[in-house]
Short mmCIF file of C-alpha atoms and ligand atoms in Angstrom, two decimals:
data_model
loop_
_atom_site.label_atom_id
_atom_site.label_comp_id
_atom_site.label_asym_id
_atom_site.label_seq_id
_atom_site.Cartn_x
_atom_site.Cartn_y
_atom_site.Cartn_z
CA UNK A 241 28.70 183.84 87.32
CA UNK A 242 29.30 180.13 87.49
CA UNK A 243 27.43 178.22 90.44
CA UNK A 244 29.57 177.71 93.85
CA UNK A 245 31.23 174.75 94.20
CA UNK A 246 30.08 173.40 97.49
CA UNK A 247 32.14 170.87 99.52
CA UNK A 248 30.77 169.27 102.89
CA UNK A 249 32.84 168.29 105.64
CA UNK A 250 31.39 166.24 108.29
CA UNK A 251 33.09 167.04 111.88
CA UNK A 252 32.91 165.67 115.38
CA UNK A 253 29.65 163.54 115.80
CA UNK A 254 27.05 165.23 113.88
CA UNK A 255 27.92 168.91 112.32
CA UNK A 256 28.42 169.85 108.90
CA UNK A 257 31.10 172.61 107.95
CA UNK A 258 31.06 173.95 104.39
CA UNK A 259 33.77 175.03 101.57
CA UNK A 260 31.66 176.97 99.03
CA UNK A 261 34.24 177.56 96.16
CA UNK A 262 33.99 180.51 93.77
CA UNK A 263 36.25 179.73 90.97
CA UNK A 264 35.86 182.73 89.04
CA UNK A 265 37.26 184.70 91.88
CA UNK A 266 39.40 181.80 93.45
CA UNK A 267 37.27 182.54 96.43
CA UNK A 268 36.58 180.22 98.86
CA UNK A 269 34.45 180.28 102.05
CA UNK A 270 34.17 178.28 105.09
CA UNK A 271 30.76 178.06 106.48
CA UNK A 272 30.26 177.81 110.50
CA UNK A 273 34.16 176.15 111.17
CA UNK A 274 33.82 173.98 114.48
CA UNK A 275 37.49 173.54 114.27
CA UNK A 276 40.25 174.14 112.00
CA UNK A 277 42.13 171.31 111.23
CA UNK A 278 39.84 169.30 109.21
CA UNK A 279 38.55 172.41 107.75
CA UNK A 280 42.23 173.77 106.60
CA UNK A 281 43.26 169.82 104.89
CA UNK A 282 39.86 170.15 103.05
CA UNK A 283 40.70 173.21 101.54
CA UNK A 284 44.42 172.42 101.12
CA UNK A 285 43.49 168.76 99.42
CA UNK A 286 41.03 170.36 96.92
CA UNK A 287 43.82 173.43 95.96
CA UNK A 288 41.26 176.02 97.32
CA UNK A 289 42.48 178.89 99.92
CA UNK A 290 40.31 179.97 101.75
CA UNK A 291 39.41 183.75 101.90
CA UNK A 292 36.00 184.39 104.34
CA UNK A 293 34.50 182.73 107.37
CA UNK A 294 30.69 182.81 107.14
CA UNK A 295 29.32 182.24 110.16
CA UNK A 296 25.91 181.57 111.01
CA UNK A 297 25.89 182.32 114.79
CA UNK A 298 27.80 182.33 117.94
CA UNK A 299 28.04 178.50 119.26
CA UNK A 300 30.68 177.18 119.59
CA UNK A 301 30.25 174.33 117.39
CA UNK A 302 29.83 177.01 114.46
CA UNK A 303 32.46 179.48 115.65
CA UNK A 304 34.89 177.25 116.77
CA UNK A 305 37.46 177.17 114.13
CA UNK A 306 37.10 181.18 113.33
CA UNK A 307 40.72 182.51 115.06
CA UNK A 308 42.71 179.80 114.10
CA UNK A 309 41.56 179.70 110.29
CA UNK A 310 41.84 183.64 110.07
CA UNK A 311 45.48 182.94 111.56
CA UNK A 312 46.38 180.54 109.47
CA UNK A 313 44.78 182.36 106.24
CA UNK A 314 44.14 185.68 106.89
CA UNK A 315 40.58 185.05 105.93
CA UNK A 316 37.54 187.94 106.43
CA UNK A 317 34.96 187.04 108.62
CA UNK A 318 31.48 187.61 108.32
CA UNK A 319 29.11 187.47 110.44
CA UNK A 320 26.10 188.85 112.37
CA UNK A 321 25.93 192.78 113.11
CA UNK A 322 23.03 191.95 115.87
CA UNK A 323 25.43 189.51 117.63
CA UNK A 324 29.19 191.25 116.73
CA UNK A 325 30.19 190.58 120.57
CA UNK A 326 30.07 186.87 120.12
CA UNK A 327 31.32 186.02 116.48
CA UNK A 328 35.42 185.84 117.41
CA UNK A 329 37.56 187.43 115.16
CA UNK A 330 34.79 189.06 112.87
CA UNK A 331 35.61 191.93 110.44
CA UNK A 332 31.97 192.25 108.45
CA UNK A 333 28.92 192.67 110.20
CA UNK A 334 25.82 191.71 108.23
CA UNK A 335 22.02 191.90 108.76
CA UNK A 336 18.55 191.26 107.24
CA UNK A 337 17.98 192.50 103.36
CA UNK A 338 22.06 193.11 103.57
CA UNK A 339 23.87 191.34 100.24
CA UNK A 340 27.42 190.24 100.58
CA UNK A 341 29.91 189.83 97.58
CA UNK A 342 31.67 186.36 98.56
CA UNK A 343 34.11 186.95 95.31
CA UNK A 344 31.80 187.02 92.67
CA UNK A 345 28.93 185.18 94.33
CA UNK A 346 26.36 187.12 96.00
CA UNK A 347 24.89 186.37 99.49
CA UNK A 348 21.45 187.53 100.58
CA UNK A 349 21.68 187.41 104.28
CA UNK A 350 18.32 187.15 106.15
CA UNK A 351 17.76 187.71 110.27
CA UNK A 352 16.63 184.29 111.50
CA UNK A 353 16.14 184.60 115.48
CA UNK A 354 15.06 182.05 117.43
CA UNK A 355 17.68 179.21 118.31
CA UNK A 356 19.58 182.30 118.87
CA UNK A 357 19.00 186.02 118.92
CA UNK A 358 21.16 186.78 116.08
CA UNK A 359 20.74 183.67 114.18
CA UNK A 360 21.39 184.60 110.66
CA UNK A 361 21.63 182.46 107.28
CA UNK A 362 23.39 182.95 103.90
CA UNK A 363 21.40 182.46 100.41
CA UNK A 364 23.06 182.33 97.33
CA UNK A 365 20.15 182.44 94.85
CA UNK A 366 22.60 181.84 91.67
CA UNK A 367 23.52 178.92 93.31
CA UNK A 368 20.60 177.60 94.20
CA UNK A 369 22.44 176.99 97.63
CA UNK A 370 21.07 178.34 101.45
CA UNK A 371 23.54 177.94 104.41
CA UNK A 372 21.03 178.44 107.30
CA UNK A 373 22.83 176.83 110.35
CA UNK A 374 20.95 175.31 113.12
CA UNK A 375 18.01 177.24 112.13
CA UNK A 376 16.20 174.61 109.91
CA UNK A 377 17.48 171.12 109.86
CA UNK A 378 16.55 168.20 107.31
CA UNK A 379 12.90 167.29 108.79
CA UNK A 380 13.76 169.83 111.76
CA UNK A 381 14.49 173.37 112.81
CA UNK A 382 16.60 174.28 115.92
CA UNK A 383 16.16 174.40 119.40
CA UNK A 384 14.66 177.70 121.28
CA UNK A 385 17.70 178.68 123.30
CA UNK A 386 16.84 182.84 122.96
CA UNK A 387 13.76 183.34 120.85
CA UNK A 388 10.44 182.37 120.85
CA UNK A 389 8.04 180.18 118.75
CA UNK A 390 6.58 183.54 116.92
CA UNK A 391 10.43 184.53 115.92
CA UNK A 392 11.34 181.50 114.91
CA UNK A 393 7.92 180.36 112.93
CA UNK A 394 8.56 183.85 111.34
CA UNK A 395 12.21 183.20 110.38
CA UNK A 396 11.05 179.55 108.75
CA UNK A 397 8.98 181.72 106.85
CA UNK A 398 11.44 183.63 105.15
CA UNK A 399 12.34 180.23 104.07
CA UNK A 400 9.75 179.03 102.97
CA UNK A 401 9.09 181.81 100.26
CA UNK A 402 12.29 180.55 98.73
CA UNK A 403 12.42 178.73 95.49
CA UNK A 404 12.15 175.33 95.78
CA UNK A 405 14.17 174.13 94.29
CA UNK A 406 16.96 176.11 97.32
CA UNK A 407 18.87 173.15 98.27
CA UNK A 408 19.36 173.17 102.15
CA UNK A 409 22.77 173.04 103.61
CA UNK A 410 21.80 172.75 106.92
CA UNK A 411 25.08 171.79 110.20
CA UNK A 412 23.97 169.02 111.60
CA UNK A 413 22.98 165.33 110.80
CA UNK A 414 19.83 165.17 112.79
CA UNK A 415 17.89 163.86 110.26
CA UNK A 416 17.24 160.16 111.41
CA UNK A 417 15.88 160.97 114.89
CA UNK A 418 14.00 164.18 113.16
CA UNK A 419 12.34 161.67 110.84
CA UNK A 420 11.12 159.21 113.84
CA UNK A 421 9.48 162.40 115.26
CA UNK A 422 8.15 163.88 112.41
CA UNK A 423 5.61 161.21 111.85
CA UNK A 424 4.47 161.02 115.01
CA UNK A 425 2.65 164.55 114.27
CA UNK A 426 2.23 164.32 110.67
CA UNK A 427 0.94 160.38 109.95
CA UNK A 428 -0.96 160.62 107.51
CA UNK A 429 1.87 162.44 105.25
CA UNK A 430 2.56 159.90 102.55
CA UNK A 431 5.36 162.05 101.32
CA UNK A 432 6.92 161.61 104.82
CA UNK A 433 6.91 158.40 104.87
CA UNK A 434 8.60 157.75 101.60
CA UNK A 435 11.02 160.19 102.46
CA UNK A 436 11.81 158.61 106.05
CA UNK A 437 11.97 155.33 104.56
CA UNK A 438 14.72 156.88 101.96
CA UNK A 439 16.61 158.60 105.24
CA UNK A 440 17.04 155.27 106.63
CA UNK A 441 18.52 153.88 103.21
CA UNK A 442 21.11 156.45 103.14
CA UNK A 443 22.08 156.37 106.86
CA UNK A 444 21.95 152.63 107.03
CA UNK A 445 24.81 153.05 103.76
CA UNK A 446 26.54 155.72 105.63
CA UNK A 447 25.62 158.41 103.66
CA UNK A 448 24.69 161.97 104.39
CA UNK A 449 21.11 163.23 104.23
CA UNK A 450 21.82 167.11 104.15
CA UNK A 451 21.47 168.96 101.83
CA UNK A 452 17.89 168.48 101.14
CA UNK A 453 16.04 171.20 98.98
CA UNK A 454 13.09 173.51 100.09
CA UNK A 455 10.38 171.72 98.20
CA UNK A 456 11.01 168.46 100.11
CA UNK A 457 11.11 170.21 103.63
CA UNK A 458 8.03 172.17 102.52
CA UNK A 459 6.16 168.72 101.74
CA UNK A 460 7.56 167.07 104.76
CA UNK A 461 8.95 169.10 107.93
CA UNK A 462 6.31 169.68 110.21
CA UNK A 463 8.01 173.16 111.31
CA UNK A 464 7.87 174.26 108.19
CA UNK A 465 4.47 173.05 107.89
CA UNK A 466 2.67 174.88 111.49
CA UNK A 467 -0.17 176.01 108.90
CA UNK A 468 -1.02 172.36 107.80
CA UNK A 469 -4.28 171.32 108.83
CA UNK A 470 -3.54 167.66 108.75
CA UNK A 471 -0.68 168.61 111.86
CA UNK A 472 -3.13 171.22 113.44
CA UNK A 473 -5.59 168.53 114.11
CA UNK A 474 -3.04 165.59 115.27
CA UNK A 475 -1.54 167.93 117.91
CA UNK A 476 -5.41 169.06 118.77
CA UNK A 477 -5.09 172.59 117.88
CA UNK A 478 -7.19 172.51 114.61
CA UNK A 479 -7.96 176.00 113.44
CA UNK A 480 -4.83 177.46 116.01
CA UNK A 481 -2.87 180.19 114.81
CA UNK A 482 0.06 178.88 113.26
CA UNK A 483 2.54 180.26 115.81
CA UNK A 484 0.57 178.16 118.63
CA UNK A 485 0.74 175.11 116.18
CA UNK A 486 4.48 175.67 116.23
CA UNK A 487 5.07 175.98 119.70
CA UNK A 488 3.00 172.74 120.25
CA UNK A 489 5.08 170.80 117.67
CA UNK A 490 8.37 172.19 118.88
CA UNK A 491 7.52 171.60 122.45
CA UNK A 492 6.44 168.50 121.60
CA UNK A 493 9.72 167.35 119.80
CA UNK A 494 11.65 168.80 122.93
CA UNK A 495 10.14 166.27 125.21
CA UNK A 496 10.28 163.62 122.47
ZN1 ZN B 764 23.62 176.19 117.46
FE1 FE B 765 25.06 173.65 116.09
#
């Protein structure tokens, strides 16, 4: 199959909604709507109708477009089998090791707990593309609302045994104030700070900094990097378990 054609629509302040177009199968799916409107003139300017809702989880800042989209297009909507109740309007439940035939693109859909219980994200591997909601951000990864620092250090993990060349389509443009605390527990991360320094360009012109790919958040986003021994001994938990390095660095960006 041909790669997805992935469009990104920037809504309200900071979140990203996605069109990922299948042209073989004139397929087109709407990743985490926040509203409708915008996302229904995307579609309509680029020709595309749109078919599924893929929805990551239950906010409402990812859900919030799901009824009025299905009404308008009679769209399926998929979303997670662990959290059914909360996902309005859904017709396909989906869960960890599940695939999902978006047209003739193929989803692997992975658990991801931890911002939410049933957090889940979307990889298309033959297009090189991961949808993973507020689960990892550019230089980030989402807040705890209903997991813990084990679930969530063990859903980053799933991504980080993806290729990396994954590129991360991530809903929300938190990368900026990510960046300012990143450094503060990785310093010494030359990486990081050419990166950072490259954030700023793009912001400063406007310009998005999502997606990034899974090689540059595996060189430079201290969640996904809880086993680094350079952050372990900044935060003053060298040779802590992972899990505890986690929970120091997230708790630490909470209070940042
Ligand atoms: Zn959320
Ligand atoms: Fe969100």
């Amino acid at each position: 199959m041909a790669a997805l054609e992935i469009h990104q629509i920037p809504v309200w302040d900071d979140n990203y909604v996605y069109l990922a177009h299948d042209a073989a199968s004139a397929s087109t799916a709407v990743i985490d709507p926040a509203e409708a409107e915008t996302v229904l003139k995307a579609a309509e300017a680029r020709g595309w109708n749109i078919t599924h809702i893929l929805n990551t989880h239950h906010h409402p800042d990812h859900v919030g477009g799901n009824l009025e989209i299905k009404q308008a297009t009679g769209c399926t909507i998929v979303g997670a089998r662990s959290d059914a109740g909360r996902i309005p309007g859904i017709d396909v439940q989906v869960g960890e090791g599940d695939t999902y035939e978006m047209g003739s693109a193929t989803a692997k859909v992975f658990d991801v707990p931890g911002h939410t219980s049933g957090h889940i994200a979307y990889w298309f591997e033959e297009s090189d593309a991961l949808f993973c909601g507020d689960t990892l951000f550019a230089l980030g990864c989402g807040r705890l609302f209903e997991g813990t620092a084990e679930q969530m250090w063990r859903s980053l993990d799933k991504f980080r045994a993806l290729p990396g060349t994954t590129r991360v389509y991530c809903a929300h443009e938190y990368t900026q104030a990510n960046a300012r605390f990143a450094v503060t527990v990785d310093p010494e991360n030359a990486t990081l700070a050419v990166r950072v320094g490259e954030i700023d360009r793009l912001r400063a012109e406007g310009r998005p900094t999502v997606p990034s790919t899974i090689a540059e958040e595996l060189a430079t986003n201290p969640f996904m990097r809880a086993d680094d021994d350079g952050i372990a001994a900044t935060v003053g938990l060298a040779g802590a378990d992972p899990v505890a390095i986690f929970a120091e660095v997230r708790g630490r960006k909470d209070r940042f």
